[in-house]
């Protein structure tokens, strides 16, 4: 059954509007981003299948185009949507980090380094030279 036929209190978009994004699961948030499902499967079903197939959001967002499109119901358009959403979230994080003093605490420094280095497919060694 299509999500539009579900009771309003069970639909991801309506739940997000009523309770905020933090109240939704990864699959529900992903279903909102995907927008539509495929024949016989809702966007939420598709989102759950993707999370199971890739094992994590990080793996899903960083997989190559050909691996992404191997999944039933996914193609170039959905891949582009996912890549655009990922880039917007990275820019948002970068903007937040640039607006504050990131080296004022160990937690902020860790957030900064994670944002800058999270997409390397291999281990990275970095040095911070501080004059404090």
mmCIF file of C-alpha atoms in Angstrom:
data_model
loop_
_atom_site.group_PDB
_atom_site.id
_atom_site.type_symbol
_atom_site.label_atom_id
_atom_site.label_comp_id
_atom_site.label_asym_id
_atom_site.label_seq_id
_atom_site.Cartn_x
_atom_site.Cartn_y
_atom_site.Cartn_z
ATOM 1 C CA UNK A 1 0.000 0.000 0.000
ATOM 2 C CA UNK A 2 1.241 3.482 -0.882
ATOM 3 C CA UNK A 3 2.250 5.759 2.001
ATOM 4 C CA UNK A 4 -0.370 8.309 0.926
ATOM 5 C CA UNK A 5 -3.024 5.757 1.947
ATOM 6 C CA UNK A 6 -1.581 5.348 5.455
ATOM 7 C CA UNK A 7 -3.134 7.152 8.419
ATOM 8 C CA UNK A 8 -1.595 10.656 8.669
ATOM 9 C CA UNK A 9 -0.034 9.941 12.107
ATOM 10 C CA UNK A 10 2.012 7.088 10.558
ATOM 11 C CA UNK A 11 3.359 8.946 7.505
ATOM 12 C CA UNK A 12 7.002 10.042 7.795
ATOM 13 C CA UNK A 13 6.469 13.580 6.443
ATOM 14 C CA UNK A 14 3.574 14.300 8.757
ATOM 15 C CA UNK A 15 5.424 12.808 11.733
ATOM 16 C CA UNK A 16 8.435 14.987 10.954
ATOM 17 C CA UNK A 17 6.262 18.105 10.853
ATOM 18 C CA UNK A 18 4.508 17.206 14.081
ATOM 19 C CA UNK A 19 7.384 15.785 16.144
ATOM 20 C CA UNK A 20 10.581 16.985 14.442
ATOM 21 C CA UNK A 21 13.187 15.144 12.404
ATOM 22 C CA UNK A 22 14.830 13.532 15.438
ATOM 23 C CA UNK A 23 11.679 11.490 16.042
ATOM 24 C CA UNK A 24 12.105 9.580 12.776
ATOM 25 C CA UNK A 25 14.249 6.529 12.111
ATOM 26 C CA UNK A 26 17.024 6.496 9.516
ATOM 27 C CA UNK A 27 14.713 4.594 7.171
ATOM 28 C CA UNK A 28 11.922 7.145 7.557
ATOM 29 C CA UNK A 29 14.269 10.072 6.891
ATOM 30 C CA UNK A 30 15.709 8.266 3.878
ATOM 31 C CA UNK A 31 12.183 7.553 2.586
ATOM 32 C CA UNK A 32 11.441 11.282 2.668
ATOM 33 C CA UNK A 33 14.608 11.978 0.663
ATOM 34 C CA UNK A 34 13.802 9.222 -1.869
ATOM 35 C CA UNK A 35 10.305 10.642 -2.299
ATOM 36 C CA UNK A 36 8.842 7.667 -4.141
ATOM 37 C CA UNK A 37 9.144 3.931 -4.031
ATOM 38 C CA UNK A 38 8.863 1.428 -6.826
ATOM 39 C CA UNK A 39 5.954 -0.647 -8.041
ATOM 40 C CA UNK A 40 4.588 -2.653 -5.130
ATOM 41 C CA UNK A 41 6.979 -1.092 -2.567
ATOM 42 C CA UNK A 42 6.698 2.219 -0.756
ATOM 43 C CA UNK A 43 9.597 4.614 -0.346
ATOM 44 C CA UNK A 44 9.851 3.401 3.265
ATOM 45 C CA UNK A 45 10.149 -0.226 2.103
ATOM 46 C CA UNK A 46 12.819 0.845 -0.368
ATOM 47 C CA UNK A 47 14.675 2.819 2.305
ATOM 48 C CA UNK A 48 14.675 -0.152 4.687
ATOM 49 C CA UNK A 49 15.952 -2.438 1.921
ATOM 50 C CA UNK A 50 18.755 0.014 1.113
ATOM 51 C CA UNK A 51 19.875 0.307 4.705
ATOM 52 C CA UNK A 52 19.912 -3.464 5.001
ATOM 53 C CA UNK A 53 21.771 -3.942 1.713
ATOM 54 C CA UNK A 54 24.452 -1.324 2.414
ATOM 55 C CA UNK A 55 24.647 -1.793 6.174
ATOM 56 C CA UNK A 56 24.907 1.901 7.050
ATOM 57 C CA UNK A 57 24.048 5.381 5.875
ATOM 58 C CA UNK A 58 27.720 6.150 5.337
ATOM 59 C CA UNK A 59 28.150 3.139 3.077
ATOM 60 C CA UNK A 60 24.984 4.058 1.168
ATOM 61 C CA UNK A 61 26.033 7.689 0.630
ATOM 62 C CA UNK A 62 29.582 6.829 -0.428
ATOM 63 C CA UNK A 63 28.935 3.886 -2.721
ATOM 64 C CA UNK A 64 29.806 4.234 -6.403
ATOM 65 C CA UNK A 65 27.080 4.875 -8.982
ATOM 66 C CA UNK A 66 27.170 1.374 -10.457
ATOM 67 C CA UNK A 67 26.788 -0.286 -7.044
ATOM 68 C CA UNK A 68 23.927 2.055 -6.144
ATOM 69 C CA UNK A 69 22.080 1.384 -9.406
ATOM 70 C CA UNK A 70 22.348 -2.392 -8.931
ATOM 71 C CA UNK A 71 19.625 -2.075 -6.290
ATOM 72 C CA UNK A 72 16.077 -2.651 -7.510
ATOM 73 C CA UNK A 73 14.267 0.622 -8.136
ATOM 74 C CA UNK A 74 17.324 2.853 -8.093
ATOM 75 C CA UNK A 75 18.849 4.724 -10.951
ATOM 76 C CA UNK A 76 20.725 7.838 -11.892
ATOM 77 C CA UNK A 77 18.026 10.254 -10.647
ATOM 78 C CA UNK A 78 17.949 8.788 -7.113
ATOM 79 C CA UNK A 79 21.759 8.643 -7.038
ATOM 80 C CA UNK A 80 21.952 12.332 -7.943
ATOM 81 C CA UNK A 81 19.367 13.165 -5.243
ATOM 82 C CA UNK A 82 21.382 11.302 -2.626
ATOM 83 C CA UNK A 83 24.671 12.918 -3.662
ATOM 84 C CA UNK A 84 23.116 16.395 -3.620
ATOM 85 C CA UNK A 85 21.605 15.789 -0.171
ATOM 86 C CA UNK A 86 24.939 14.540 1.146
ATOM 87 C CA UNK A 87 26.802 17.570 -0.209
ATOM 88 C CA UNK A 88 24.249 19.958 1.284
ATOM 89 C CA UNK A 89 24.631 18.335 4.699
ATOM 90 C CA UNK A 90 28.438 18.552 4.448
ATOM 91 C CA UNK A 91 28.239 22.228 3.517
ATOM 92 C CA UNK A 92 25.887 22.837 6.431
ATOM 93 C CA UNK A 93 28.337 21.211 8.860
ATOM 94 C CA UNK A 94 31.277 23.090 7.363
ATOM 95 C CA UNK A 95 29.385 26.376 7.681
ATOM 96 C CA UNK A 96 28.643 25.694 11.334
ATOM 97 C CA UNK A 97 32.266 24.872 12.042
ATOM 98 C CA UNK A 98 33.545 27.964 10.244
ATOM 99 C CA UNK A 99 31.258 30.219 12.282
ATOM 100 C CA UNK A 100 32.783 29.260 15.627
ATOM 101 C CA UNK A 101 36.158 28.771 17.193
ATOM 102 C CA UNK A 102 36.667 25.065 16.495
ATOM 103 C CA UNK A 103 39.815 24.741 18.553
ATOM 104 C CA UNK A 104 38.318 26.034 21.814
ATOM 105 C CA UNK A 105 37.554 22.557 23.165
ATOM 106 C CA UNK A 106 38.464 18.972 22.435
ATOM 107 C CA UNK A 107 34.856 18.189 21.433
ATOM 108 C CA UNK A 108 34.711 20.990 18.850
ATOM 109 C CA UNK A 109 38.128 20.008 17.521
ATOM 110 C CA UNK A 110 36.961 16.402 17.143
ATOM 111 C CA UNK A 111 33.824 17.575 15.268
ATOM 112 C CA UNK A 112 35.952 19.707 12.975
ATOM 113 C CA UNK A 113 38.343 16.863 12.171
ATOM 114 C CA UNK A 114 35.499 14.411 11.592
ATOM 115 C CA UNK A 115 33.820 16.800 9.167
ATOM 116 C CA UNK A 116 37.081 17.389 7.286
ATOM 117 C CA UNK A 117 38.278 13.783 7.173
ATOM 118 C CA UNK A 118 35.198 11.560 7.258
ATOM 119 C CA UNK A 119 35.184 10.767 3.553
ATOM 120 C CA UNK A 120 38.639 9.346 3.201
ATOM 121 C CA UNK A 121 38.379 5.649 2.292
ATOM 122 C CA UNK A 122 41.584 4.965 4.231
ATOM 123 C CA UNK A 123 43.182 5.845 7.546
ATOM 124 C CA UNK A 124 44.608 9.356 7.668
ATOM 125 C CA UNK A 125 47.227 10.813 9.983
ATOM 126 C CA UNK A 126 46.918 14.533 10.692
ATOM 127 C CA UNK A 127 48.695 17.060 12.883
ATOM 128 C CA UNK A 128 47.337 20.210 14.402
ATOM 129 C CA UNK A 129 49.932 22.831 15.215
ATOM 130 C CA UNK A 130 48.536 25.101 17.898
ATOM 131 C CA UNK A 131 50.012 28.223 19.407
ATOM 132 C CA UNK A 132 48.198 28.555 22.685
#
